[in-house]
mmCIF file of N, CA and C in Angstrom:
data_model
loop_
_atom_site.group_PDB
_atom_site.id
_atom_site.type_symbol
_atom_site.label_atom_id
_atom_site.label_comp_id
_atom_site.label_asym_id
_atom_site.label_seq_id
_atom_site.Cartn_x
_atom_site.Cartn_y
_atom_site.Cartn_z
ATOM 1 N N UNK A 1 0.822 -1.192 0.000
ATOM 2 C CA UNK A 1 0.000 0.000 0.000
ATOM 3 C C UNK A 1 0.865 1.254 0.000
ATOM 4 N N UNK A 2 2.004 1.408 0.568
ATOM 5 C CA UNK A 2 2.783 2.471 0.924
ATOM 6 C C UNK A 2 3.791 2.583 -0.569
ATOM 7 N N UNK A 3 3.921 1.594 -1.160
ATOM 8 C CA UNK A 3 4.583 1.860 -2.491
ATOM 9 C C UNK A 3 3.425 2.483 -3.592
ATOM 10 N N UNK A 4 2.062 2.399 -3.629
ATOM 11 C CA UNK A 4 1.156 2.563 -4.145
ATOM 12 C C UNK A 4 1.055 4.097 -3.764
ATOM 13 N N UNK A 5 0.984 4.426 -2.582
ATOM 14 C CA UNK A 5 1.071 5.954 -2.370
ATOM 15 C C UNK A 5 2.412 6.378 -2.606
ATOM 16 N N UNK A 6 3.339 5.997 -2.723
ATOM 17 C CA UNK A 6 4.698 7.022 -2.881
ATOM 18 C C UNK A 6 4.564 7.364 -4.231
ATOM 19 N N UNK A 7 4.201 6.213 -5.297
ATOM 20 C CA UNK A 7 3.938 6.409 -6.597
ATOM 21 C C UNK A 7 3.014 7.099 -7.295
ATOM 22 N N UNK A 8 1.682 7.147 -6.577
ATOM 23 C CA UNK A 8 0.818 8.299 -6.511
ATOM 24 C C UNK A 8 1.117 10.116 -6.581
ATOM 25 N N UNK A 9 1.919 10.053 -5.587
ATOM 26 C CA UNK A 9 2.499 10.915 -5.262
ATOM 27 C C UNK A 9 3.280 11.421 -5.983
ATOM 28 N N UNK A 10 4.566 10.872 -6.791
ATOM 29 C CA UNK A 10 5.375 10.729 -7.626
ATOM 30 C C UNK A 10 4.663 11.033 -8.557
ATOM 31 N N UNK A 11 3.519 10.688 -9.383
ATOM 32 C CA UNK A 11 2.906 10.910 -10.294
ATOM 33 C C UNK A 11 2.011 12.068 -10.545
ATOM 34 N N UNK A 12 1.677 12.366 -9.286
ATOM 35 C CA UNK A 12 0.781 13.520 -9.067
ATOM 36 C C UNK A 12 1.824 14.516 -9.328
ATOM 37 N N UNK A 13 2.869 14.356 -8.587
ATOM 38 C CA UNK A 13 3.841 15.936 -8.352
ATOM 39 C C UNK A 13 4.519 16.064 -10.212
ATOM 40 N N UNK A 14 4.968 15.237 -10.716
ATOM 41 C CA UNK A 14 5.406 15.305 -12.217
ATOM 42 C C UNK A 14 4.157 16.132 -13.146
ATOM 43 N N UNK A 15 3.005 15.371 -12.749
ATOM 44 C CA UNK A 15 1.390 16.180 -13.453
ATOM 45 C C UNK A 15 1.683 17.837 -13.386
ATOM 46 N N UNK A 16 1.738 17.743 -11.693
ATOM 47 C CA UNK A 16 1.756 19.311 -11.377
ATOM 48 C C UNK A 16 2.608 20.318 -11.892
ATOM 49 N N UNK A 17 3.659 20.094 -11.998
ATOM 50 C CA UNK A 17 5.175 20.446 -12.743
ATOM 51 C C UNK A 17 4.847 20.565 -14.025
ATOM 52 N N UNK A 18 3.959 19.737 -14.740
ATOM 53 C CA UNK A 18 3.790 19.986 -16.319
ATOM 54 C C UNK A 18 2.946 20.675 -16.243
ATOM 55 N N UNK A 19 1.763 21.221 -15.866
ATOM 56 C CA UNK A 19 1.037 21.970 -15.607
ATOM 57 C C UNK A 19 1.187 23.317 -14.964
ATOM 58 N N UNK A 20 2.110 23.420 -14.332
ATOM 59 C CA UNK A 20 2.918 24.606 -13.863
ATOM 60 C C UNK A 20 3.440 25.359 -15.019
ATOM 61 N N UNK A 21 4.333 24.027 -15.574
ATOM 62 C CA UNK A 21 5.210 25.059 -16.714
ATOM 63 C C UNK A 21 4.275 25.438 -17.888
ATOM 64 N N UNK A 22 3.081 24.856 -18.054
ATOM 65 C CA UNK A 22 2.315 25.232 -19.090
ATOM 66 C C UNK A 22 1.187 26.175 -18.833
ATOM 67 N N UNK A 23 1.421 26.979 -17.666
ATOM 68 C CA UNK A 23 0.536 28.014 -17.118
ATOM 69 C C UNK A 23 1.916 29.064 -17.203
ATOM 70 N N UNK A 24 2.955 28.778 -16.666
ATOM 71 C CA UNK A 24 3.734 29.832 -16.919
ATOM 72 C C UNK A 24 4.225 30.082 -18.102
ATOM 73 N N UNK A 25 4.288 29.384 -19.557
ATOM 74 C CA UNK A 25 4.490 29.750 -20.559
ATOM 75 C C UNK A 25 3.435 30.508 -21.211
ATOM 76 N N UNK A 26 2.341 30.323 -20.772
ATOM 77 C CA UNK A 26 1.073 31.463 -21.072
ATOM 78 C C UNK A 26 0.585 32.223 -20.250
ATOM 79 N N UNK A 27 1.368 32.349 -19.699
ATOM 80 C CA UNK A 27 1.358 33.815 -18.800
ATOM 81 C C UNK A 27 0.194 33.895 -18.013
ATOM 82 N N UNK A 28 -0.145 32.646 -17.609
ATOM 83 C CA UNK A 28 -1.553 32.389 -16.598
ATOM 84 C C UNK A 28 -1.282 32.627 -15.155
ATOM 85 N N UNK A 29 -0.715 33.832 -14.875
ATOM 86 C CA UNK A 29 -0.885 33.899 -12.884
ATOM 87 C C UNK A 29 -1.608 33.055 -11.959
ATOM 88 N N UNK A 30 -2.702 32.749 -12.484
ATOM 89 C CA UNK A 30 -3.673 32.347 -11.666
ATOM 90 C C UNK A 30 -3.472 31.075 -11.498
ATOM 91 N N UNK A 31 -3.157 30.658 -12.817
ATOM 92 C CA UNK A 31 -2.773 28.810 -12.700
ATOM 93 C C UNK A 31 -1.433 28.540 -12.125
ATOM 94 N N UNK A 32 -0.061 29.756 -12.606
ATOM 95 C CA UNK A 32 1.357 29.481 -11.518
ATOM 96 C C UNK A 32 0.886 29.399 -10.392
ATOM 97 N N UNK A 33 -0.067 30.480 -9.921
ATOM 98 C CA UNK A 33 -0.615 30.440 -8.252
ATOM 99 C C UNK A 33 -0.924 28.920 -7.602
ATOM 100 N N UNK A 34 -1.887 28.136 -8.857
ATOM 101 C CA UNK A 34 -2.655 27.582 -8.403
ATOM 102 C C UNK A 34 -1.589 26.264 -8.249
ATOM 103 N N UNK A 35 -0.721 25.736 -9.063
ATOM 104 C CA UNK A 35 0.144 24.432 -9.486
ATOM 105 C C UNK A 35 0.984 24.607 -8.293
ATOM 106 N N UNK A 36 1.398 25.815 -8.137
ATOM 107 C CA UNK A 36 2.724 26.167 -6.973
ATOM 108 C C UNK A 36 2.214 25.696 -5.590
ATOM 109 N N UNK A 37 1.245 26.032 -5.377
ATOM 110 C CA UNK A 37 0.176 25.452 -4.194
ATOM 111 C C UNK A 37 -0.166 24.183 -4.516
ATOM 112 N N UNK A 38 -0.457 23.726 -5.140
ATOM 113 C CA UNK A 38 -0.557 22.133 -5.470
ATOM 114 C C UNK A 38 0.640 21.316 -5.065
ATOM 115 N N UNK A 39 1.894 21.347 -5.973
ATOM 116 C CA UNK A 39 3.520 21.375 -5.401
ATOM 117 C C UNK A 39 3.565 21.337 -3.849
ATOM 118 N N UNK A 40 3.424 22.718 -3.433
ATOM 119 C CA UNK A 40 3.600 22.484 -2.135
ATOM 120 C C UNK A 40 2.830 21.822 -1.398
ATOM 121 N N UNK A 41 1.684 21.266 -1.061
ATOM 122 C CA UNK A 41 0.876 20.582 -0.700
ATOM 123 C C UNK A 41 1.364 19.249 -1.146
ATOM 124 N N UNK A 42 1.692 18.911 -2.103
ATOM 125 C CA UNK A 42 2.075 17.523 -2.454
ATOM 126 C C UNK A 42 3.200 16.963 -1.976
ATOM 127 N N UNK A 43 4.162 18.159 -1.265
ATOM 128 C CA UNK A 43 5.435 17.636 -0.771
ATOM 129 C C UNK A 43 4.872 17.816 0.605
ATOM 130 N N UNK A 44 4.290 18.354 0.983
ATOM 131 C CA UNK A 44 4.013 18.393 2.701
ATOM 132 C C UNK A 44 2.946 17.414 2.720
ATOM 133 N N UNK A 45 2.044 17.064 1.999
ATOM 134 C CA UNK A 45 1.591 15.482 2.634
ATOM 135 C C UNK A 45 2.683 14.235 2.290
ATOM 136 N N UNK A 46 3.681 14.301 1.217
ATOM 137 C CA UNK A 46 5.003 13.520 1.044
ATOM 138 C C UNK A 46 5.491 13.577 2.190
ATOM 139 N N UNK A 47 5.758 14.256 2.786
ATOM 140 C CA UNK A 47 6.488 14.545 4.146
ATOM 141 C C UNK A 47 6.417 14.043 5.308
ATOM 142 N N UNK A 48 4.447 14.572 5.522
ATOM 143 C CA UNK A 48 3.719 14.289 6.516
ATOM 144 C C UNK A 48 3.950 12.374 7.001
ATOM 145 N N UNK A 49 4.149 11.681 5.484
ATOM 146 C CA UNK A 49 3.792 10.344 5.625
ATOM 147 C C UNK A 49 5.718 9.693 5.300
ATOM 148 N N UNK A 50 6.475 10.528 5.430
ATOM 149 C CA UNK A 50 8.004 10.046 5.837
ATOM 150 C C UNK A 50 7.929 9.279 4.150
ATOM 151 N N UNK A 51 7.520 10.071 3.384
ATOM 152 C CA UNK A 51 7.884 9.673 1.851
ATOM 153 C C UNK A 51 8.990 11.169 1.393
ATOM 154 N N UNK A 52 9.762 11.376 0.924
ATOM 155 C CA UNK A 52 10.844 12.641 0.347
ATOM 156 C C UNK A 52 10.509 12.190 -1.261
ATOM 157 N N UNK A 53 10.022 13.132 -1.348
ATOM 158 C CA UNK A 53 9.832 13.823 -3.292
ATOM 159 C C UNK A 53 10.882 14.531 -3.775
ATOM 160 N N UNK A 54 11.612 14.511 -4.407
ATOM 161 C CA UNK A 54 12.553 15.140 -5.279
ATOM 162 C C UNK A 54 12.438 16.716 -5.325
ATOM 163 N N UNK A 55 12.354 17.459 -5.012
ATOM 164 C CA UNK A 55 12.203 19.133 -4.651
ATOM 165 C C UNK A 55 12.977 20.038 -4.952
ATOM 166 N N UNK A 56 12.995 21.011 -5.807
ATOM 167 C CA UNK A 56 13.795 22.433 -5.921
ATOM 168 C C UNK A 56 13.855 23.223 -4.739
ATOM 169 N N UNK A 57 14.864 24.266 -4.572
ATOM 170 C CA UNK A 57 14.713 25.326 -3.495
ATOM 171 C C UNK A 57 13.911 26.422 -3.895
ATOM 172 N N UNK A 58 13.073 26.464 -5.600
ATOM 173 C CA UNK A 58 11.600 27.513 -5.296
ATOM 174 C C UNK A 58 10.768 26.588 -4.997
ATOM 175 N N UNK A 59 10.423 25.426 -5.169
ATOM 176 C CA UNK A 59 9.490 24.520 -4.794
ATOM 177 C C UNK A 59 9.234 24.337 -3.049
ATOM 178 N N UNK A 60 10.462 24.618 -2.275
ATOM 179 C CA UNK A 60 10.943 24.519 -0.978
ATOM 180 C C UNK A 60 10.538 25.901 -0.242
ATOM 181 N N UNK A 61 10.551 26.468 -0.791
ATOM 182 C CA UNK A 61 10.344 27.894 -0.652
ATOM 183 C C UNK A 61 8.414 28.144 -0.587
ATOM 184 N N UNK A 62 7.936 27.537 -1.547
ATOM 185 C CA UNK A 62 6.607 27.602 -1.745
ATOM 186 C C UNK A 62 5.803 26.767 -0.494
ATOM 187 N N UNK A 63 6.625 25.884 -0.467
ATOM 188 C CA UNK A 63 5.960 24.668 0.831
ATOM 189 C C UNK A 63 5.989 25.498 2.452
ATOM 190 N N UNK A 64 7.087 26.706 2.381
ATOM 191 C CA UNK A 64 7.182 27.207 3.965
ATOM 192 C C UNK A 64 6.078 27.997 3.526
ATOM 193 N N UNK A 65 5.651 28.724 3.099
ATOM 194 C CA UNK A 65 4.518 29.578 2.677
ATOM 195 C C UNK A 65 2.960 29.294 3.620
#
C-alpha cells in the first residue's frame, strides 16, 4: 500500500510540474498560483507520511509559505 502511495504521489507531483510550466508559458498567474500550491501541498503530505519527493529550493520555498 505504501509503495502505491509514494507512486501516486510521484505521479501527481510530475502532473503538477507539467502543468505549472504550461501556465507559466502562457502567462496564466492564476494557474502558476494555483500548481505552486498544489507542489507544495504535495510535498508536505510527502512529508507528513516520511515519503521525500525530489524538490527544488523555489518549490521549498513555496511549501514554507
Amino acid at each position: 500500500m505504501t509503495a502505491m502511495f509514494d507512486q501516486e504521489l510521484h505521479e501527481q507531483l510530475t502532473q503538477a510540474r507539467k502543468e505549472l510550466a504550461a501556465a507559466r508559458a502562457e502567462g496564466d498567474a492564476d494557474g502558476v498560483q494555483a500548481y505552486e500550491g498544489r507542489i507544495a501541498g504535495l510535498i508536505r503530505l510527502a512529508a507528513q507520511h516520511g515519503i521525500t519527493l525530489p524538490h527544488g529550493v523555489e518549490e521549498e520555498e513555496q511549501n514554507l509559505r
